[in-house]
Tab-separated table of C-alpha atoms in Angstrom:
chain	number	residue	atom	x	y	z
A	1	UNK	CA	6.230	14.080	-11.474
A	2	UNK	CA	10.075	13.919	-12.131
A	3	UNK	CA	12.404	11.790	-9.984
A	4	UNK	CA	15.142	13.964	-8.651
A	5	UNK	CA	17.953	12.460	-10.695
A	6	UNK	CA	17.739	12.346	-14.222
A	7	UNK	CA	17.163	9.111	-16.209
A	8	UNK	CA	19.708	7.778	-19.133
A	9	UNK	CA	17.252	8.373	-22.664
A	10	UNK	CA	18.031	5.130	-24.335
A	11	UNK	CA	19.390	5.818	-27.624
A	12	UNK	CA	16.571	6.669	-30.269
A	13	UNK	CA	13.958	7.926	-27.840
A	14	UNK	CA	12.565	11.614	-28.283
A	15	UNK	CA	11.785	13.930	-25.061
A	16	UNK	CA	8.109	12.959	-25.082
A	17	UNK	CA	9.591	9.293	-24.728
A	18	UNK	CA	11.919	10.280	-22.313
A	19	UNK	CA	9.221	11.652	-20.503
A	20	UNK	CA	7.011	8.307	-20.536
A	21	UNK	CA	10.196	6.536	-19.532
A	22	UNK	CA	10.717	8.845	-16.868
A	23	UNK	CA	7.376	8.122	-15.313
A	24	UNK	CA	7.780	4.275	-15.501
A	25	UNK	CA	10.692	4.586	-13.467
A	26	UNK	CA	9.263	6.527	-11.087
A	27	UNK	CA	6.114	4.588	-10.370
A	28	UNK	CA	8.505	1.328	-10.391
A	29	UNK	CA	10.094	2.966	-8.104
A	30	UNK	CA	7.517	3.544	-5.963
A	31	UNK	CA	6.265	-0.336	-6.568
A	32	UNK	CA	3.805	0.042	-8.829
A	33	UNK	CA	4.553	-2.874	-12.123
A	34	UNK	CA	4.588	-0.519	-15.100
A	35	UNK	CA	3.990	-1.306	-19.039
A	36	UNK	CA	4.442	1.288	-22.140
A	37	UNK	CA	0.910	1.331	-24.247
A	38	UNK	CA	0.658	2.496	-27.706
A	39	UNK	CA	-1.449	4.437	-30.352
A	40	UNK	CA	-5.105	3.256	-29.037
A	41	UNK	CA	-3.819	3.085	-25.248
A	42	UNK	CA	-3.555	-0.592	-25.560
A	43	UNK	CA	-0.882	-3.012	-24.499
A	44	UNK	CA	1.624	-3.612	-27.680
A	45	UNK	CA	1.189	-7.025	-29.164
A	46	UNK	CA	3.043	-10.372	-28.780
A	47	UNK	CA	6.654	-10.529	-30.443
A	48	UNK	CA	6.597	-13.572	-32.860
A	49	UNK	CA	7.737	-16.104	-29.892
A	50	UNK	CA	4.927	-15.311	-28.037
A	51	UNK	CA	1.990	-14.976	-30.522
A	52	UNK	CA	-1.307	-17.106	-29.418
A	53	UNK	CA	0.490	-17.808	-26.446
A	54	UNK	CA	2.438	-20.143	-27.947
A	55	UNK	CA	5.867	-19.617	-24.821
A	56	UNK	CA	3.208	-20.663	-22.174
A	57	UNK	CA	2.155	-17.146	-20.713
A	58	UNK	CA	3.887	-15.013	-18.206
A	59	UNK	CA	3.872	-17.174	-14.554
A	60	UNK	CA	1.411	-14.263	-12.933
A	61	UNK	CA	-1.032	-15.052	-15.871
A	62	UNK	CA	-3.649	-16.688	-14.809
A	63	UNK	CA	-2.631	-19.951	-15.612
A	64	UNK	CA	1.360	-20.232	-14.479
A	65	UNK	CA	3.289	-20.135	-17.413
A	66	UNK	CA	6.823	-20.273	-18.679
A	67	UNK	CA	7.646	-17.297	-21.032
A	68	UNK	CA	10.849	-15.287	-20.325
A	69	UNK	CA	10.738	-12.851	-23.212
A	70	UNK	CA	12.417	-9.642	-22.162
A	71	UNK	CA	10.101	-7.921	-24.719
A	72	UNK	CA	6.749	-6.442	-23.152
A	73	UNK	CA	4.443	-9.350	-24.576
A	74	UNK	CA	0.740	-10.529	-22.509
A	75	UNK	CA	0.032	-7.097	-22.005
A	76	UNK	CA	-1.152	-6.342	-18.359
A	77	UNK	CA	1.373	-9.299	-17.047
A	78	UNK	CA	4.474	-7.673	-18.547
A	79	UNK	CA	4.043	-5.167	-16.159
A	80	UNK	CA	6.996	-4.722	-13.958
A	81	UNK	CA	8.652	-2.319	-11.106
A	82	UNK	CA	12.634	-4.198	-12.473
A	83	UNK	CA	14.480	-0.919	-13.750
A	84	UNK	CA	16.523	-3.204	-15.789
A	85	UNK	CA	13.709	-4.526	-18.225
A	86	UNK	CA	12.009	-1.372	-17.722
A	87	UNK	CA	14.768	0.689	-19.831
A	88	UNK	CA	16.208	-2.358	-21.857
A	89	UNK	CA	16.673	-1.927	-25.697
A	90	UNK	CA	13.547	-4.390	-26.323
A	91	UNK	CA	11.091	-2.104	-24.038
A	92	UNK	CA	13.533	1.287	-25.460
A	93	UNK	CA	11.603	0.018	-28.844
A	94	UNK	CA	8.456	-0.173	-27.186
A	95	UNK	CA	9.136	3.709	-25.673
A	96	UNK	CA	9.872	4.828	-28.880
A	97	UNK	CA	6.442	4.188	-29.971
A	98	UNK	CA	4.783	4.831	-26.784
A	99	UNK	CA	1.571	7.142	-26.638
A	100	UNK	CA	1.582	6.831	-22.660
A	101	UNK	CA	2.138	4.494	-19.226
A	102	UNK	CA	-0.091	2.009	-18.118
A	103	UNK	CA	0.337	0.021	-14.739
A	104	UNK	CA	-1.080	-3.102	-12.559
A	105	UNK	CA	-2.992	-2.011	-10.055
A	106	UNK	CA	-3.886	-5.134	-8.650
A	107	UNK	CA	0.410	-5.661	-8.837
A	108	UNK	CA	0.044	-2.833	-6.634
A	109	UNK	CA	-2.146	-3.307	-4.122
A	110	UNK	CA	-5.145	-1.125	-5.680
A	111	UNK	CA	-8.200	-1.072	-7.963
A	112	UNK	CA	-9.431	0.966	-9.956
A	113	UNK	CA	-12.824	2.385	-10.457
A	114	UNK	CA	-12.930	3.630	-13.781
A	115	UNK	CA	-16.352	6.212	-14.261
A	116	UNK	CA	-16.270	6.559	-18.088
A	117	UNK	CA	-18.918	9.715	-18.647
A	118	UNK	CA	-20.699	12.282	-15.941
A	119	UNK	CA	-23.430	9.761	-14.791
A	120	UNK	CA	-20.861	7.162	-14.137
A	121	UNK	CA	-19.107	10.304	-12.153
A	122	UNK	CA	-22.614	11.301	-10.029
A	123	UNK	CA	-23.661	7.581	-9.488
A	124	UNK	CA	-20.313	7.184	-7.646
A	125	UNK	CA	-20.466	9.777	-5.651
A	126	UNK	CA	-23.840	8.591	-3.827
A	127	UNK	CA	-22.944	5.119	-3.794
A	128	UNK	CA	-19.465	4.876	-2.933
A	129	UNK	CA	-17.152	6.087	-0.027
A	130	UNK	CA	-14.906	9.233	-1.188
A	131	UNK	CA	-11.512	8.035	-2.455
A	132	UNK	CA	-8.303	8.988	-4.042
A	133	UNK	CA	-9.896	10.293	-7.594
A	134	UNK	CA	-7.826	10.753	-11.004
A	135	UNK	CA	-9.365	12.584	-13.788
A	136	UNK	CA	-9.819	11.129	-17.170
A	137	UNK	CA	-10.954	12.136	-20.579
A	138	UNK	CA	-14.636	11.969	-20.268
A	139	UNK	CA	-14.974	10.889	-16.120
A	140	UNK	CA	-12.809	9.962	-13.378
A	141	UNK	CA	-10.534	6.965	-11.842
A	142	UNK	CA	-11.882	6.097	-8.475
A	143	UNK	CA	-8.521	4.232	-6.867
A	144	UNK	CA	-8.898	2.323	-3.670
A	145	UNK	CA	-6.336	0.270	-1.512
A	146	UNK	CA	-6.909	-3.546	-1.918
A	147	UNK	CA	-7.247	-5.811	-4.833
A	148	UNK	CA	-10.463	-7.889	-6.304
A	149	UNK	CA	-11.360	-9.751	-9.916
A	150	UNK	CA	-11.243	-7.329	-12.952
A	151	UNK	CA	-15.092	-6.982	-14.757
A	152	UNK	CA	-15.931	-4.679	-17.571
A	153	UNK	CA	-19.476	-3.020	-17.414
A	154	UNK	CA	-20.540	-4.098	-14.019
A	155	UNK	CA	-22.883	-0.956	-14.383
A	156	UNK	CA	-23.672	1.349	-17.435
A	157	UNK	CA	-20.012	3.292	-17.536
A	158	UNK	CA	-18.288	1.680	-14.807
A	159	UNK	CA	-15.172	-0.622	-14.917
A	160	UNK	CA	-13.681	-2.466	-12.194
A	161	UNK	CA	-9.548	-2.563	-13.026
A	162	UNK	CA	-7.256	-4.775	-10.537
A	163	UNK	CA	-6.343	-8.101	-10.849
A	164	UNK	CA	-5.412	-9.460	-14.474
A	165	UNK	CA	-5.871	-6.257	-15.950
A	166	UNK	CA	-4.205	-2.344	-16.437
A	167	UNK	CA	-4.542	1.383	-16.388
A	168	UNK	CA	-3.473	4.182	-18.339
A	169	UNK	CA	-1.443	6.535	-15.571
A	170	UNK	CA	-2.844	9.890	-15.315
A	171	UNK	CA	-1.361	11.518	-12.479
A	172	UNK	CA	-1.252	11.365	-8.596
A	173	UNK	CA	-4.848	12.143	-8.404
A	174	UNK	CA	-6.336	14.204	-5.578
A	175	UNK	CA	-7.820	13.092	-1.701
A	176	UNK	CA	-6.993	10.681	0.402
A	177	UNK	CA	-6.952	6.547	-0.974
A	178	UNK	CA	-9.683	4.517	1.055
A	179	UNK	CA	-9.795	0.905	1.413
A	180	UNK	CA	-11.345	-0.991	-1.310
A	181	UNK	CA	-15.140	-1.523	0.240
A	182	UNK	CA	-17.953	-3.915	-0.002
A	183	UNK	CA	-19.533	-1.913	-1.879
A	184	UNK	CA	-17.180	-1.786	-4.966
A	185	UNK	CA	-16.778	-5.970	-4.854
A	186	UNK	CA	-20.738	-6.285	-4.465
A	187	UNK	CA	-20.603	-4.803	-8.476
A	188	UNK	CA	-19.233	-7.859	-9.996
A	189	UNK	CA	-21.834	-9.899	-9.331
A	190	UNK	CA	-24.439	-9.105	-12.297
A	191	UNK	CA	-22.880	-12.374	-13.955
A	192	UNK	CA	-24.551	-14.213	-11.331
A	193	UNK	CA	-27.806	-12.205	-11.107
A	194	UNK	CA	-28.633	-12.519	-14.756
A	195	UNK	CA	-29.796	-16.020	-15.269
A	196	UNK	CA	-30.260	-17.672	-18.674
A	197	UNK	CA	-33.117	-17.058	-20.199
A	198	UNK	CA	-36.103	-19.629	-18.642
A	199	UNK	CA	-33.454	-20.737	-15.935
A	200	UNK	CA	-34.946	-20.891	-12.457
A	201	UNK	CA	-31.820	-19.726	-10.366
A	202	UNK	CA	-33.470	-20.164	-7.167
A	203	UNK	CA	-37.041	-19.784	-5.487
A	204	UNK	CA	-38.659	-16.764	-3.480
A	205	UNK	CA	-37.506	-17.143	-0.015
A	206	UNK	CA	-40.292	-17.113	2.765
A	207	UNK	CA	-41.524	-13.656	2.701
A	208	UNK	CA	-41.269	-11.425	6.145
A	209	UNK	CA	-43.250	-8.063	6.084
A	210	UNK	CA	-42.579	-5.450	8.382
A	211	UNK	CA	-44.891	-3.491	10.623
A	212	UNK	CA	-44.751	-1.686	14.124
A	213	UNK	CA	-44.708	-5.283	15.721
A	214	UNK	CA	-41.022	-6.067	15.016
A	215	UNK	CA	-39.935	-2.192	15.516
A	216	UNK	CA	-40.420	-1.223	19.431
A	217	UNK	CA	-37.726	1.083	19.432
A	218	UNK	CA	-37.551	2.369	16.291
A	219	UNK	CA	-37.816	6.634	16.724
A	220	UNK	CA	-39.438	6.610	13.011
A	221	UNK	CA	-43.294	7.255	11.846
A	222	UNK	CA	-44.846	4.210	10.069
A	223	UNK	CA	-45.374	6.278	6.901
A	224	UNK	CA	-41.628	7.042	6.562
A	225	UNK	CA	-40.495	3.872	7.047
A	226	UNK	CA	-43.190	2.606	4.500
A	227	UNK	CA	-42.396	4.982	1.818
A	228	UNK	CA	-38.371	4.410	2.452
A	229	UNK	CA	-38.601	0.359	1.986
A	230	UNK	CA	-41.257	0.778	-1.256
A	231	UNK	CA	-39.068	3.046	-2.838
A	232	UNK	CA	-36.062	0.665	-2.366
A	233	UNK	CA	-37.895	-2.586	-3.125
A	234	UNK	CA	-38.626	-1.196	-6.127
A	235	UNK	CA	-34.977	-0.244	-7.050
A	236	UNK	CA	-34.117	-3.117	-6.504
A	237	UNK	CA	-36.995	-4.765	-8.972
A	238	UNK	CA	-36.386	-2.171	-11.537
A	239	UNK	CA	-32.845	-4.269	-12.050
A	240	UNK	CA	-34.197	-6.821	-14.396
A	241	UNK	CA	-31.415	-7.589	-16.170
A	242	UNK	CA	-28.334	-7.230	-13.953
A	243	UNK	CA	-27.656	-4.912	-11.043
A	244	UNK	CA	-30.115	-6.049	-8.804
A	245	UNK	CA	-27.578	-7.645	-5.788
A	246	UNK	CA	-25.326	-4.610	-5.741
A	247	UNK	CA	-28.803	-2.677	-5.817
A	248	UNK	CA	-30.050	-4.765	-3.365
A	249	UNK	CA	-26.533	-3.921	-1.125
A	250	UNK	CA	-27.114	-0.435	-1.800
A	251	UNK	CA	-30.802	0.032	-0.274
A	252	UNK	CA	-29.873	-2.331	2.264
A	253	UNK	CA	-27.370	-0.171	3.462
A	254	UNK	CA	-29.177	2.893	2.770
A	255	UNK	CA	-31.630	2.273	4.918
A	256	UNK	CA	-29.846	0.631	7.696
A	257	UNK	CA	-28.151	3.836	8.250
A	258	UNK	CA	-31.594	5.529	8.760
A	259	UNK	CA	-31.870	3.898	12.032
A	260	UNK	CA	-28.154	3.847	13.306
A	261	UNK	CA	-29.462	6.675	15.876
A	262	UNK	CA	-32.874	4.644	17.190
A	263	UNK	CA	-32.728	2.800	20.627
A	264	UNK	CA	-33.825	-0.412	18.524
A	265	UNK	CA	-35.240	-2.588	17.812
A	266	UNK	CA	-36.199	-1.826	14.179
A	267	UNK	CA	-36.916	-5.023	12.634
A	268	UNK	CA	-33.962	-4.514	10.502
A	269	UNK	CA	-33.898	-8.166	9.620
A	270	UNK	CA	-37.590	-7.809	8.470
A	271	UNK	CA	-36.736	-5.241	6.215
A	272	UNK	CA	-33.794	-7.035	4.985
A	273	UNK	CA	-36.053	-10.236	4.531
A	274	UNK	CA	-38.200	-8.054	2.417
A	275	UNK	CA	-35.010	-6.759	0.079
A	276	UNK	CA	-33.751	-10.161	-0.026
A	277	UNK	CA	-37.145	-11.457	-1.628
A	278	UNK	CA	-37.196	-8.131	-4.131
A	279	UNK	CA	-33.618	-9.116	-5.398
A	280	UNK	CA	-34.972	-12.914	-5.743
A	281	UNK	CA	-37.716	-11.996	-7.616
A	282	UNK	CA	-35.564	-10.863	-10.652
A	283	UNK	CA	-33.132	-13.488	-10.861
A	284	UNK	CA	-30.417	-12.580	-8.243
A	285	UNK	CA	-29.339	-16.108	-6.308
A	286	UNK	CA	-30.823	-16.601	-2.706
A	287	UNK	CA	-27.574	-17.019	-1.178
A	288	UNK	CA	-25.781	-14.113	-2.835
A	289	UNK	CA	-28.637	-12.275	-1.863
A	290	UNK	CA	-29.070	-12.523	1.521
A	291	UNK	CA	-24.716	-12.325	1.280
A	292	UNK	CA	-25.164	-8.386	-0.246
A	293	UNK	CA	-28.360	-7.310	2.098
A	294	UNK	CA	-26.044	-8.519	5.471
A	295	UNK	CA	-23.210	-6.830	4.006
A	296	UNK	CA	-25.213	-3.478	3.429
A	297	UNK	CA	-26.655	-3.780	7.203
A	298	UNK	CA	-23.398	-4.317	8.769
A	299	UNK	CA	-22.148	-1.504	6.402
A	300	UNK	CA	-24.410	0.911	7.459
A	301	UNK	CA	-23.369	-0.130	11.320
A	302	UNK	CA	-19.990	0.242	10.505
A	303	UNK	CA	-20.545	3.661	9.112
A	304	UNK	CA	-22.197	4.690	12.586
A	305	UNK	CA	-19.413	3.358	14.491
């Protein structure tokens, strides 16, 4: 992807450089805060003005801060879309030793799903709506439109990159960018479903249990519906130490949208009663609980819509 006017190489920089440079300037172009990363794929370290923080942090840091180094220092908040910095001698260093482009995405708007191996890759694709996708070394970039809080390891392979965090640039990708969905934000939870060790996060909430009572207008057989709910109660259990409220959004929503085509009623609040005291019974918070079964019903509405 080459701009349609050629970019000035800074003195000292090789084509390969050049070509880095070239793609900084045209994803700052298009608004997206770019940063140069070197051997490793990391961020290059603080000059000597800016080790241990010592200039106060960049101001979009997470506490405001008052460093005005022109040199690409704090890593993911030296990002920027200004041309000027972008090809200034300090950051022409920085290209000269370059290995590739990284980029906000939460500076722009997006986050990124980043599926580090093949299961990461399949789980995605039956838990998450279809998105703009960017191939990587061993899995994919899942990109969405909207920003959230950056978490490492929500689930085995998966990263969550927006806010106070970067990328490595990899391309355009391929299909059409989707806005950033419940789903996605209901992953960063597992630091609140995993409770310390003996800690009582909160009790079993009064336990509803469905039958044909509370489901009048449901067009389902008993057995179905039976077999459906104990497979996903016990998804949800199986998520003893962390997982268990996006799991818990997940079967919600899964079988919500099982019934979108029934005259109702269902007893849809029964079941989610019942998934609500599953994701209780392994640690995940009451509140948060009932928070990701609601948002998996009104998900799978939404979907029918």
């Amino acid at each position: 992807m080459t701009p349609a006017r050629k970019t000035p190489r800074p003195r000292g920089v090789d084509h390969q450089d050049s070509n880095h440079l070239r793609t900084a300037l045209y994803l700052a172009a298009a608004g997206v805060p770019v940063l140069p990363l070197r051997d490793g794929k990391v961020p290059f370290g603080n000059c000597r003005a800016c080790a241990k923080n010592a200039c106060g942090g960049r101001p979009n840091m997470k506490r405001a801060g008052t460093c005005n180094c022109h040199a690409p220092c704090h890593a993911w908040a030296a990002a920027t879309t200004d041309r000027n910095v972008i090809v200034s001698p300090l950051w022409g260093a920085a290209w000269e030793r370059a290995v590739c482009v990284g980029y906000h995405p939460g500076g722009a708007g997006l986050t990124v799903v980043d599926l580090d191996n093949a299961a990461a890759v399949a789980w995605a694709r039956e838990a998450l709506p279809a998105t703009r996708t960017v191939a990587t070394t061993r899995g994919e970039h899942w990109i969405y439109r909207g920003v959230m809080g950056s978490h490492n390891a929500v689930r085995a392979g998966v990263d969550i990159k927006s806010l106070m965090s970067y990328a490595r640039w990899l391309g355009p990708g391929t299909g059409s960018m989707a806005d950033l969905p419940s789903a996605v934000r209901a992953l960063v939870v597992k630091e609140e479903t995993t409770p310390a060790r003996g800690e009582v996060v909160s009790s079993l909430p009064e336990r509803a249990t469905w039958d044909w009572t509370v489901a009048t207008g449901c067009r389902h057989t008993d057995g179905y519906l039976r077999t459906g709910l104990a497979r996903g109660l016990t998804l949800v259990r199986s998520r003893v130490e962390s997982g268990a409220g996006s799991q818990a959004f997940g079967v919600a929503r899964f079988l919500a949208a099982q019934h979108t085509a029934c005259p109702g009623p269902c007893g849809l609040d029964v079941i989610g009663a019942e998934i609500v005291a599953a994701a209780v019974s392994v640690g995940v918070p009451e509140p948060y609980a009932r928070r990701a079964v609601a948002n998996g019903l009104s998900a799978a509405e939404r979907g029918a819509a």
